[in-house]
CSV table of C-alpha atoms and ligand atoms in Angstrom, one decimal:
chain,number,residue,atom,x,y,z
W,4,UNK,CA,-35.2,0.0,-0.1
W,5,UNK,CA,-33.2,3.2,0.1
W,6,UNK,CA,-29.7,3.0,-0.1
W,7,UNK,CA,-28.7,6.5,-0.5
W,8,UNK,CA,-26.1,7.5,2.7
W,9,UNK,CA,-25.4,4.1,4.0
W,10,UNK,CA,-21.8,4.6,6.2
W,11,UNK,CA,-18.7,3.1,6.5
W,12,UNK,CA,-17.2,1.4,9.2
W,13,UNK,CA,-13.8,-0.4,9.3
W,14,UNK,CA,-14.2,-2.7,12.1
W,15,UNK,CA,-11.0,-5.3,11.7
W,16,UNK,CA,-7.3,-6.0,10.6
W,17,UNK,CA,-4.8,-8.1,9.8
W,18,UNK,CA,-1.4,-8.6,8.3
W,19,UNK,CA,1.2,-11.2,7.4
W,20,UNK,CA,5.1,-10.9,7.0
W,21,UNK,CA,7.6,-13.7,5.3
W,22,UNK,CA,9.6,-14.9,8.3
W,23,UNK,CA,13.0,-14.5,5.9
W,24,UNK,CA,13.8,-10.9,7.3
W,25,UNK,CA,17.6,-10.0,6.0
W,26,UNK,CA,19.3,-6.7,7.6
W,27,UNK,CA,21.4,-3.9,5.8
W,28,UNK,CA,24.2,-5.6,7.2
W,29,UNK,CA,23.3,-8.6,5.4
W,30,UNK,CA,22.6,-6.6,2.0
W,31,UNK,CA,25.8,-5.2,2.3
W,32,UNK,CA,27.3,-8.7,1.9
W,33,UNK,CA,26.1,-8.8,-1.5
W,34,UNK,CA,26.2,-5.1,-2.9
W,35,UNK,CA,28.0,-1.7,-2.3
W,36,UNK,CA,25.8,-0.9,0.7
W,37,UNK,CA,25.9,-0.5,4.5
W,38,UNK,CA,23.5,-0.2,7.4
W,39,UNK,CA,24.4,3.2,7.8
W,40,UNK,CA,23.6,4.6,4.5
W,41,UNK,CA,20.0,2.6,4.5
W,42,UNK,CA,19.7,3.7,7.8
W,43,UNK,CA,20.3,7.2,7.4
W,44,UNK,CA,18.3,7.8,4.6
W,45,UNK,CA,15.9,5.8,4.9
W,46,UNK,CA,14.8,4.9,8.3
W,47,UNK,CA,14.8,1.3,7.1
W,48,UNK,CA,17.0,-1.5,9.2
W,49,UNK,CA,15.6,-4.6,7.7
W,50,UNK,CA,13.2,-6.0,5.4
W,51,UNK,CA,10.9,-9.4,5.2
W,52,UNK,CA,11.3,-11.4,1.7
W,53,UNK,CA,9.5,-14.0,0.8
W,54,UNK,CA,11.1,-17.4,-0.2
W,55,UNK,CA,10.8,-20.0,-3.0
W,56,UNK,CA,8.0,-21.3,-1.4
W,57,UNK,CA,6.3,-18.3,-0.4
W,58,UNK,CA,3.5,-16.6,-2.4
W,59,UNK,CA,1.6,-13.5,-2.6
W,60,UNK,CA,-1.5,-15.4,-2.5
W,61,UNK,CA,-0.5,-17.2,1.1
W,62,UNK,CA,0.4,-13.9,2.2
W,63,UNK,CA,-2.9,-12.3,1.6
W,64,UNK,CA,-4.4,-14.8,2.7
W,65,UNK,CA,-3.0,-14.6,6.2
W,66,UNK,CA,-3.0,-11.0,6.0
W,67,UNK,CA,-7.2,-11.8,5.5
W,68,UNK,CA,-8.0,-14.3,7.9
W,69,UNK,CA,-7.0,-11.6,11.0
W,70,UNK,CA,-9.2,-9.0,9.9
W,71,UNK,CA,-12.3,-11.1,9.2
W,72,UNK,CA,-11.3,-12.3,12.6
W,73,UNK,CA,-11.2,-9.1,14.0
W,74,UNK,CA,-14.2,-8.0,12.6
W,75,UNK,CA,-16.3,-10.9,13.8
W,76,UNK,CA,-17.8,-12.4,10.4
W,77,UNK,CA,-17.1,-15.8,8.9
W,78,UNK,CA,-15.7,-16.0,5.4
W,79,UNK,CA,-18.8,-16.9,4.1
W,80,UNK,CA,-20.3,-13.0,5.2
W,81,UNK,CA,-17.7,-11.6,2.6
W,82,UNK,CA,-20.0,-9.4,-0.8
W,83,UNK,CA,-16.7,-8.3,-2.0
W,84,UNK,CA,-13.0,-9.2,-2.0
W,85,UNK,CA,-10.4,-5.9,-3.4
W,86,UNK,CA,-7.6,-7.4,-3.8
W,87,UNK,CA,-5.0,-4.5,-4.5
W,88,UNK,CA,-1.6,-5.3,-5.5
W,89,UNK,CA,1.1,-5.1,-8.3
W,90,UNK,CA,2.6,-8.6,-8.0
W,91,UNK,CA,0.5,-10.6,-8.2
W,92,UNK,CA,0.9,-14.5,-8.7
W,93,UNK,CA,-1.3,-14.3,-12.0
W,94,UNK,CA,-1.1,-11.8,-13.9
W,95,UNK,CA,-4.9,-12.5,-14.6
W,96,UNK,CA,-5.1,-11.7,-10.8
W,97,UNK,CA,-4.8,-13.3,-7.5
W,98,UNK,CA,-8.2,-12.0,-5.7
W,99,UNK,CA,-9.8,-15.2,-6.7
W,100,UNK,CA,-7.2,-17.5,-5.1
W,101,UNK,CA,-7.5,-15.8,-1.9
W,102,UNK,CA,-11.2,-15.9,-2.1
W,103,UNK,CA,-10.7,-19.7,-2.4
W,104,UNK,CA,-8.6,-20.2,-0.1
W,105,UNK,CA,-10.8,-18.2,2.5
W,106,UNK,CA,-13.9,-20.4,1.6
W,107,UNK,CA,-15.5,-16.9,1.1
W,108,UNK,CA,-18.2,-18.8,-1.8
W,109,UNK,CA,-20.3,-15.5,-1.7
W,110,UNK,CA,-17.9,-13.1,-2.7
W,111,UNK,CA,-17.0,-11.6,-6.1
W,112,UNK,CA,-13.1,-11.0,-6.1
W,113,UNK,CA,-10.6,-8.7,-8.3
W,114,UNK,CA,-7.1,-7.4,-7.8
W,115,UNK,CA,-6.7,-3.4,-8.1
W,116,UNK,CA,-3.6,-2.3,-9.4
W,117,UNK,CA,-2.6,0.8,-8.2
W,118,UNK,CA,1.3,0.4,-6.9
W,119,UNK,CA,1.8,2.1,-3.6
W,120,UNK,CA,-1.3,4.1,-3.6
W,121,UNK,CA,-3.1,0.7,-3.9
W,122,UNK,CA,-4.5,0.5,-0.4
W,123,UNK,CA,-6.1,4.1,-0.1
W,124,UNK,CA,-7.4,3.5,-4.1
W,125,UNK,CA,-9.0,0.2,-3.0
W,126,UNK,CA,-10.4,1.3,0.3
W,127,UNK,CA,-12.1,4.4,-1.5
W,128,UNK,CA,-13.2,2.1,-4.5
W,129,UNK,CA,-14.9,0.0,-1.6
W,130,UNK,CA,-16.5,2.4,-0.1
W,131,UNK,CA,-18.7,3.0,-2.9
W,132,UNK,CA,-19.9,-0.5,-3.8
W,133,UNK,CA,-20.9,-0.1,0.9
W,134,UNK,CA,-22.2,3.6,-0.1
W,135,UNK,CA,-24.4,2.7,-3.0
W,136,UNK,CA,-25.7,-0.4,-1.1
W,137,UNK,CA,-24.7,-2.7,-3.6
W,138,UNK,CA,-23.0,-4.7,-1.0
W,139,UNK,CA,-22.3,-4.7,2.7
W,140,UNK,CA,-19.3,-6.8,3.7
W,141,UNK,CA,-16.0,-6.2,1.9
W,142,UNK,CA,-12.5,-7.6,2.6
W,143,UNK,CA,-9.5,-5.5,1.1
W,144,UNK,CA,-6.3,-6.3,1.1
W,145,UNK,CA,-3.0,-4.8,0.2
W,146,UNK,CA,-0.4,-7.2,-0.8
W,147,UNK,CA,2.9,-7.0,-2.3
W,148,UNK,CA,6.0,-9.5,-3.1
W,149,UNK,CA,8.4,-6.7,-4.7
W,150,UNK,CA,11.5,-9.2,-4.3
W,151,UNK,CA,10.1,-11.0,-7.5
W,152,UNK,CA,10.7,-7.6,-9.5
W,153,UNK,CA,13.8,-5.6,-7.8
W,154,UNK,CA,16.8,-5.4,-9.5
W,155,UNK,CA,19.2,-7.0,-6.4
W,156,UNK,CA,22.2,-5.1,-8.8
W,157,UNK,CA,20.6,-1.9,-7.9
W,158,UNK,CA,21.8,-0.4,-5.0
W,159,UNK,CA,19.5,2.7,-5.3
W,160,UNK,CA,16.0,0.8,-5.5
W,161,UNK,CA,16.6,-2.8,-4.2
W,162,UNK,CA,17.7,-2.4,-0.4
W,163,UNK,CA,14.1,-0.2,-0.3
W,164,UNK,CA,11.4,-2.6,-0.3
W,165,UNK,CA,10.6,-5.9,1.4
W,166,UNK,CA,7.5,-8.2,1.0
W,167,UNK,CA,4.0,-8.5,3.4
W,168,UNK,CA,0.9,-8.1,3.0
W,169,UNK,CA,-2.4,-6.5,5.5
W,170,UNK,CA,-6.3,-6.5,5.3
W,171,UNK,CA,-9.1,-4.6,6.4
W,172,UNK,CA,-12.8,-5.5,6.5
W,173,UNK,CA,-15.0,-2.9,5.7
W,174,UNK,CA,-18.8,-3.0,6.7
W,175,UNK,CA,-21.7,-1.2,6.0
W,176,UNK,CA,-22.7,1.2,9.4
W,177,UNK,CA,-25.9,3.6,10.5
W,178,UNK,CA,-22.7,5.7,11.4
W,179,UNK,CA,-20.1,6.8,8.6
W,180,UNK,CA,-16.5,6.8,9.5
W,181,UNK,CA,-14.8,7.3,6.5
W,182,UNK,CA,-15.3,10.9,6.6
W,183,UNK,CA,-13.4,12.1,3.6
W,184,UNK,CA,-11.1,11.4,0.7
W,185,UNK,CA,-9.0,12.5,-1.9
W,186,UNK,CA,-7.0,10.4,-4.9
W,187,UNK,CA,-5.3,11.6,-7.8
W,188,UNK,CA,-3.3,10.5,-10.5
W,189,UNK,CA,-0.3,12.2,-13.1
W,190,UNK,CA,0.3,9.4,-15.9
W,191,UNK,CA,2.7,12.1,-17.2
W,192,UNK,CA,5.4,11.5,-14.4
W,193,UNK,CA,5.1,7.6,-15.4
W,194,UNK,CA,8.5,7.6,-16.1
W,195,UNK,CA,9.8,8.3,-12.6
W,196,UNK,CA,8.9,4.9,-11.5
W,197,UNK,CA,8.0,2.2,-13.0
W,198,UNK,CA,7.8,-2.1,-13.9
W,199,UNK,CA,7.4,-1.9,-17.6
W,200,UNK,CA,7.1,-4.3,-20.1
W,201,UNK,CA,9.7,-4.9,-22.6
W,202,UNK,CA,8.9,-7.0,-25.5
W,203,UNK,CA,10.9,-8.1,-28.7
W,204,UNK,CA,9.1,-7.7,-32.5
W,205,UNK,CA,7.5,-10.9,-33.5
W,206,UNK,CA,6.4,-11.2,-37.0
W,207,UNK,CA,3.0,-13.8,-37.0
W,208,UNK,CA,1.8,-13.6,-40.4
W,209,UNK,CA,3.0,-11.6,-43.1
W,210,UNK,CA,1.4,-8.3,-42.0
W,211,UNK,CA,0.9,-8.9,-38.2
W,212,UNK,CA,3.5,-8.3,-36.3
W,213,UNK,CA,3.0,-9.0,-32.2
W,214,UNK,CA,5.3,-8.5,-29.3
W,215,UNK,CA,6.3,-11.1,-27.3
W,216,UNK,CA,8.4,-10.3,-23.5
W,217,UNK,CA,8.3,-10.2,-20.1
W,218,UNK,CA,8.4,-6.9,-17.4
W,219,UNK,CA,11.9,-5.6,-16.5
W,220,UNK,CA,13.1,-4.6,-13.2
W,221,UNK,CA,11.2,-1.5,-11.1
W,222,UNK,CA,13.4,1.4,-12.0
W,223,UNK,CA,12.9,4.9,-9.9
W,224,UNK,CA,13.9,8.0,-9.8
W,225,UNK,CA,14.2,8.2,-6.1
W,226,UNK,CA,14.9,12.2,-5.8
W,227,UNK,CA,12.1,13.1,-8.6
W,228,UNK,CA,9.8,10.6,-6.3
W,229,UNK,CA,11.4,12.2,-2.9
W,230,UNK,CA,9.9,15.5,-4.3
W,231,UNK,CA,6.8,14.6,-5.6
W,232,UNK,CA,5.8,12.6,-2.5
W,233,UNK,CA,7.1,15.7,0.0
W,234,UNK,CA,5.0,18.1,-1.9
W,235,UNK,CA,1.3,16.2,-3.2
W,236,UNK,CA,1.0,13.9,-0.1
W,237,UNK,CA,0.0,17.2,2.4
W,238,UNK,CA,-2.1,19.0,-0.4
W,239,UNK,CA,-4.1,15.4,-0.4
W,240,UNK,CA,-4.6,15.0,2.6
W,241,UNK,CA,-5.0,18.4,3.4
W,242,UNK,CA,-8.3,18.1,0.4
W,243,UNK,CA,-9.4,15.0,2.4
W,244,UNK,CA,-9.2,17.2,5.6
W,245,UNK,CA,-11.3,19.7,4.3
W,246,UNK,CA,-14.0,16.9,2.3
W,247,UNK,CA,-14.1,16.2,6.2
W,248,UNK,CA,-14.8,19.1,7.5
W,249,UNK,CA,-12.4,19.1,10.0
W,250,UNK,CA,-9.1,20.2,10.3
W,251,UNK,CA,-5.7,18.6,11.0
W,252,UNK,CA,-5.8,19.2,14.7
W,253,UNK,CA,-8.4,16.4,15.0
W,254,UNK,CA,-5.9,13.7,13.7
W,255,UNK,CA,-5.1,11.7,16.5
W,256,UNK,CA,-2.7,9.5,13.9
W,257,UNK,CA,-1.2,10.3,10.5
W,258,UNK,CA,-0.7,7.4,8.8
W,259,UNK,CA,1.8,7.1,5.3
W,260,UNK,CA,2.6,4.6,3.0
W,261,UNK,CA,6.4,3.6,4.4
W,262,UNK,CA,8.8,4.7,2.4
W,263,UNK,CA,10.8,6.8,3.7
W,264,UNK,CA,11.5,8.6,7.1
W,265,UNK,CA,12.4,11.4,6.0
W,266,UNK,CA,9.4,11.7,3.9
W,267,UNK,CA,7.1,10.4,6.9
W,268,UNK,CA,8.9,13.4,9.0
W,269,UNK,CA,8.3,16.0,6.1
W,270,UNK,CA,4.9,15.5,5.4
W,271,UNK,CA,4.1,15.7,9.3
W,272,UNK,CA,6.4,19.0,9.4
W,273,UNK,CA,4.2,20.4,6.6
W,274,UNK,CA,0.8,19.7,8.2
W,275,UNK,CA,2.3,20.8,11.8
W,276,UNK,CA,1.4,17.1,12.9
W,277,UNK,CA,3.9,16.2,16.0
W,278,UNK,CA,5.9,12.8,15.2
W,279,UNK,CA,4.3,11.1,18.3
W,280,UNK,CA,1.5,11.0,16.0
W,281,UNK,CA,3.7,9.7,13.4
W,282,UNK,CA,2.5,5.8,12.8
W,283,UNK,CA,6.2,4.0,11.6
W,284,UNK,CA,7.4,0.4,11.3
W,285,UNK,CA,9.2,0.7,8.0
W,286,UNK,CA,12.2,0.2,9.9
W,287,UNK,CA,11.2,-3.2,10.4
W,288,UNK,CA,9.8,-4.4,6.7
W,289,UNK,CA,10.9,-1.4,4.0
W,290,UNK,CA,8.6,-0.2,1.9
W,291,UNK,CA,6.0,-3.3,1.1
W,292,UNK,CA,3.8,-1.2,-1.5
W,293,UNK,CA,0.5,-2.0,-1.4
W,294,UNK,CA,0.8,-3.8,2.4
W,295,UNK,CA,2.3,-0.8,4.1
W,296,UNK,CA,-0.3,1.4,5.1
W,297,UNK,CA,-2.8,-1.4,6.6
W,298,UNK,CA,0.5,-3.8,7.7
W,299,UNK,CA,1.2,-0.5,9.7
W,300,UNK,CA,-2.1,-0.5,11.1
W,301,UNK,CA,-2.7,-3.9,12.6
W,302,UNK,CA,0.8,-3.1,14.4
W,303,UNK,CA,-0.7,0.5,15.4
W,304,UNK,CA,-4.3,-1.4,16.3
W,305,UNK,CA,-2.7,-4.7,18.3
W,306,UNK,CA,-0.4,-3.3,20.0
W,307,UNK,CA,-2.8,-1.1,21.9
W,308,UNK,CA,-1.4,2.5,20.4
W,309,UNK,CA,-4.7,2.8,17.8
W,310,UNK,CA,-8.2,3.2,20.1
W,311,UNK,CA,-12.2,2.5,18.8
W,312,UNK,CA,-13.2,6.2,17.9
W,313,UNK,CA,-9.6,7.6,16.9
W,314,UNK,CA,-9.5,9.6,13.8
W,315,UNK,CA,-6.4,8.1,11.0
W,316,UNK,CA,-5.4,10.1,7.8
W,317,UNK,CA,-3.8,8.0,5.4
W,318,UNK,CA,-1.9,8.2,2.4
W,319,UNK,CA,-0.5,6.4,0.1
W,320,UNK,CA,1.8,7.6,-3.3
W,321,UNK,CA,4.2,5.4,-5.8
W,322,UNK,CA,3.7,4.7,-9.3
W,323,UNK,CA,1.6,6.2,-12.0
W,324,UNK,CA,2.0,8.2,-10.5
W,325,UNK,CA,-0.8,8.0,-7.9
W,326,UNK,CA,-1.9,9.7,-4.8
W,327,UNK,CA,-4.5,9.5,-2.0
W,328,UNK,CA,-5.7,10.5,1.4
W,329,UNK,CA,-8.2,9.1,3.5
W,330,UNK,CA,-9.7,10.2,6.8
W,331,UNK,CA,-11.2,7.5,8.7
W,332,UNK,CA,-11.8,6.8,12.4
W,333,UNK,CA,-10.8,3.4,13.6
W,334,UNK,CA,-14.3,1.2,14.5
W,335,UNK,CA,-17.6,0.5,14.6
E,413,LIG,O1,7.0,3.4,-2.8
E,413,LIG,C1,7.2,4.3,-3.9
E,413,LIG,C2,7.6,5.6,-3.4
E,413,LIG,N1,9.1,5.7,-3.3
E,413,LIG,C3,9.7,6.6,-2.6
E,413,LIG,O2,9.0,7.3,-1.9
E,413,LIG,C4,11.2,6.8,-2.7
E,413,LIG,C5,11.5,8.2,-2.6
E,413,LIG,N2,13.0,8.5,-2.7
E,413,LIG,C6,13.8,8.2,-1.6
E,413,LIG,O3,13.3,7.8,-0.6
E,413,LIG,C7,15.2,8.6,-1.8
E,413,LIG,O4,15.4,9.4,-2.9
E,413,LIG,C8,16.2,7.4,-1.8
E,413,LIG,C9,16.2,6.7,-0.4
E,413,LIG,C10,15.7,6.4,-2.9
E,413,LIG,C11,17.6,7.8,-2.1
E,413,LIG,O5,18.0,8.8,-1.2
E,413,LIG,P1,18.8,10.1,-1.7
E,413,LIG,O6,19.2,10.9,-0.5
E,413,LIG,O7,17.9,10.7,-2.7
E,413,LIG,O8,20.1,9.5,-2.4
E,413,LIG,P2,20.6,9.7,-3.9
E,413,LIG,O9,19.8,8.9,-4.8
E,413,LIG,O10,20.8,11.1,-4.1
E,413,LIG,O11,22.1,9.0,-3.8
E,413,LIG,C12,23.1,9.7,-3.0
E,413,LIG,C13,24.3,8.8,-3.1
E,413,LIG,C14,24.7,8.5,-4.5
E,413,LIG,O12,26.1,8.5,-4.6
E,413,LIG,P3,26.9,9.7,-5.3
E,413,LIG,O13,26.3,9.7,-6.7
E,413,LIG,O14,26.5,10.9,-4.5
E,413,LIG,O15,28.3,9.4,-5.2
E,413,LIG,C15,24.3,7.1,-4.7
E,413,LIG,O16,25.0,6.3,-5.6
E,413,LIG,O17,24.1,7.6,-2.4
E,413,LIG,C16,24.5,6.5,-3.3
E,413,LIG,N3,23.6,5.4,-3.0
E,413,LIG,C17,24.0,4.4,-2.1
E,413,LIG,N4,25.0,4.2,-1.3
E,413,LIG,C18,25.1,3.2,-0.5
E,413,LIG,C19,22.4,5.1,-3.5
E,413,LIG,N5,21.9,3.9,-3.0
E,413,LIG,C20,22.9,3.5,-2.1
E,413,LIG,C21,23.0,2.4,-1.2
E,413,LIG,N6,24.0,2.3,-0.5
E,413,LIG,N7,22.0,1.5,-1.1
């Protein structure tokens, strides 16, 4: 059989959200905050977190269930199960777990860590395994439960993010809609935003010495992250644009990884996109990592605003650093 130039069609969603969601208001109950500074610079109003009970693996899970719904397969249909998140609830991974807890026997499953970029990594690293032929069914999902790893003393990065997660399921097609991509990656700016691990000296034998720890909080520099993200994100998806062959006149909807606004307002100003084509909700959930971008688009495809055929540039950019674009339209 000849595999060569099979396409790419992403034919369902899904998301899940904690039902814990906490206002600025609220924040500013516990820290030097207040709505209208979050507000103001962010865009963001409130933010789900996930409680005690709560896990990244339910999440996903949920998250899952819509798009293979959506898409009209069973669990059992599922090659390949991506899996890309940065908290997971082992740090072994968590892919497995949801494969489990789908049923989905058939599928081989591993997370992808790739921070906020995570979604637009996994959904181009999918796209390969479809493109080779290797397999023809494959369920990814962006999940993230950052309120496990913010510093709730730190004003600057804590009030940002909020936990979720969303799937797509991406199937092999005579048609090809993913029509171009772009990722990159700068391990030299690693220090702008990080989760590191910190561990203490342990002598085991008389000459072996090991480390033995755990990760700290995320620490950023939000204004060296501002720049970065307001400068890369339009060259990338500007390179996806053009691996497309089209140009940015044919996006119907410019998607981002939520972050920011002011960011999702720059980046539009840069490519001359107008904000009506501008898909938000971070107002609503923060900046969820790996879960914005496809959390973003189950709201954009339920609610009616997102139609079969439509053309979507996504992005996504956080730690690494890491960056991506993809240019995809919605469907079968
Ligand atoms: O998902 C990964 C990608 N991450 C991002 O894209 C984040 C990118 N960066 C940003 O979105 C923005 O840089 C932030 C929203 C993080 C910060 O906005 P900013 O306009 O760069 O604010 P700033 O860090 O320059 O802080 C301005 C002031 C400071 O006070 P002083 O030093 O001017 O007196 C901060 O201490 O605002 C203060 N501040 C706050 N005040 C009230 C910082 N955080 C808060 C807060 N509430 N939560």
């Amino acid at each position: 059989m000849d595999y060569s130039g099979v396409g790419i069609a992403i034919t369902g969603c899904g998301s899940a959200a904690p039902e814990t969601a906490i206002d600025n208001d609220r924040l500013s109950e516990i820290m030097d905050t207040s709505d209208e500074w979050i507000a103001s610079r962010t865009g963001i109003r409130q933010r789900r977190l996930s409680d005690a009970s709560g896990s990244l693996v339910q999440l996903a899970t949920e998250a899952a269930r819509g798009a293979i719904e959506m898409a009209g397969i069973e669990p059992i249909d599922l090659d390949l199960i991506l899996l890309a998140t940065s908290t997971p609830d082992d740090m072994f991974g968590s892919a497995c777990q949801v494969q489990a807890a789908l049923g989905a026997s058939q599928a081989v499953a591993f997370d992808l860590t790739a921070a906020c970029s995570g979604f637009v990594f996994g959904l181009v690293t999918a796209a390969q395994y479809i493109r080779t032929g290797t397999y023809r069914n494959v369920l990814l999902i962006g999940a993230d439960v950052l309120s496990r790893w913010v510093d709730w003393s730190d004003r600057r990065t804590c009030v940002l993010f909020g936990d979720g997660a969303g799937a797509v399921v991406m199937q092999a097609n005579t048609v090809d809609r993913l029509l171009g991509f772009e990722l990159r990656s700068d391990g030299s700016q690693h220090h702008c935003l990080n989760l590191a691990y910190s561990g203490e000296p342990k002598a085991l034998l008389n000459d072996c010495e090991i480390t033995q720890g755990q990760f700290r909080s995320l620490t950023m520099n939000g204004q060296e992250v501002y720049r970065f993200a307001v400068k890369r994100v339009p060259e990338v998806i500007e390179k996806a644009l053009f691996r497309a062959n089209i140009t940015v006149d044919a996006i119907d909807w410019l998607l981002l990884h939520q972050a920011n606004q002011r960011i999702l307002d720059a980046v539009a100003h840069r490519l001359g996109i107008p904000s009506e084509k501008v898909i938000s909700n971070l107002a609503k959930y923060g900046n969820t990592s790996a879960a914005s971008i496809p959390l973003a688009l189950d709201e954009a495809v339920r609610g009616g605003a997102v139609k079969l055929g439509e053309t979507i540039a996504v992005s996504g950019f956080g730690a690494g650093l890491t960056w991506g674009a993809a240019v995809f339209q919605w469907g079968r």
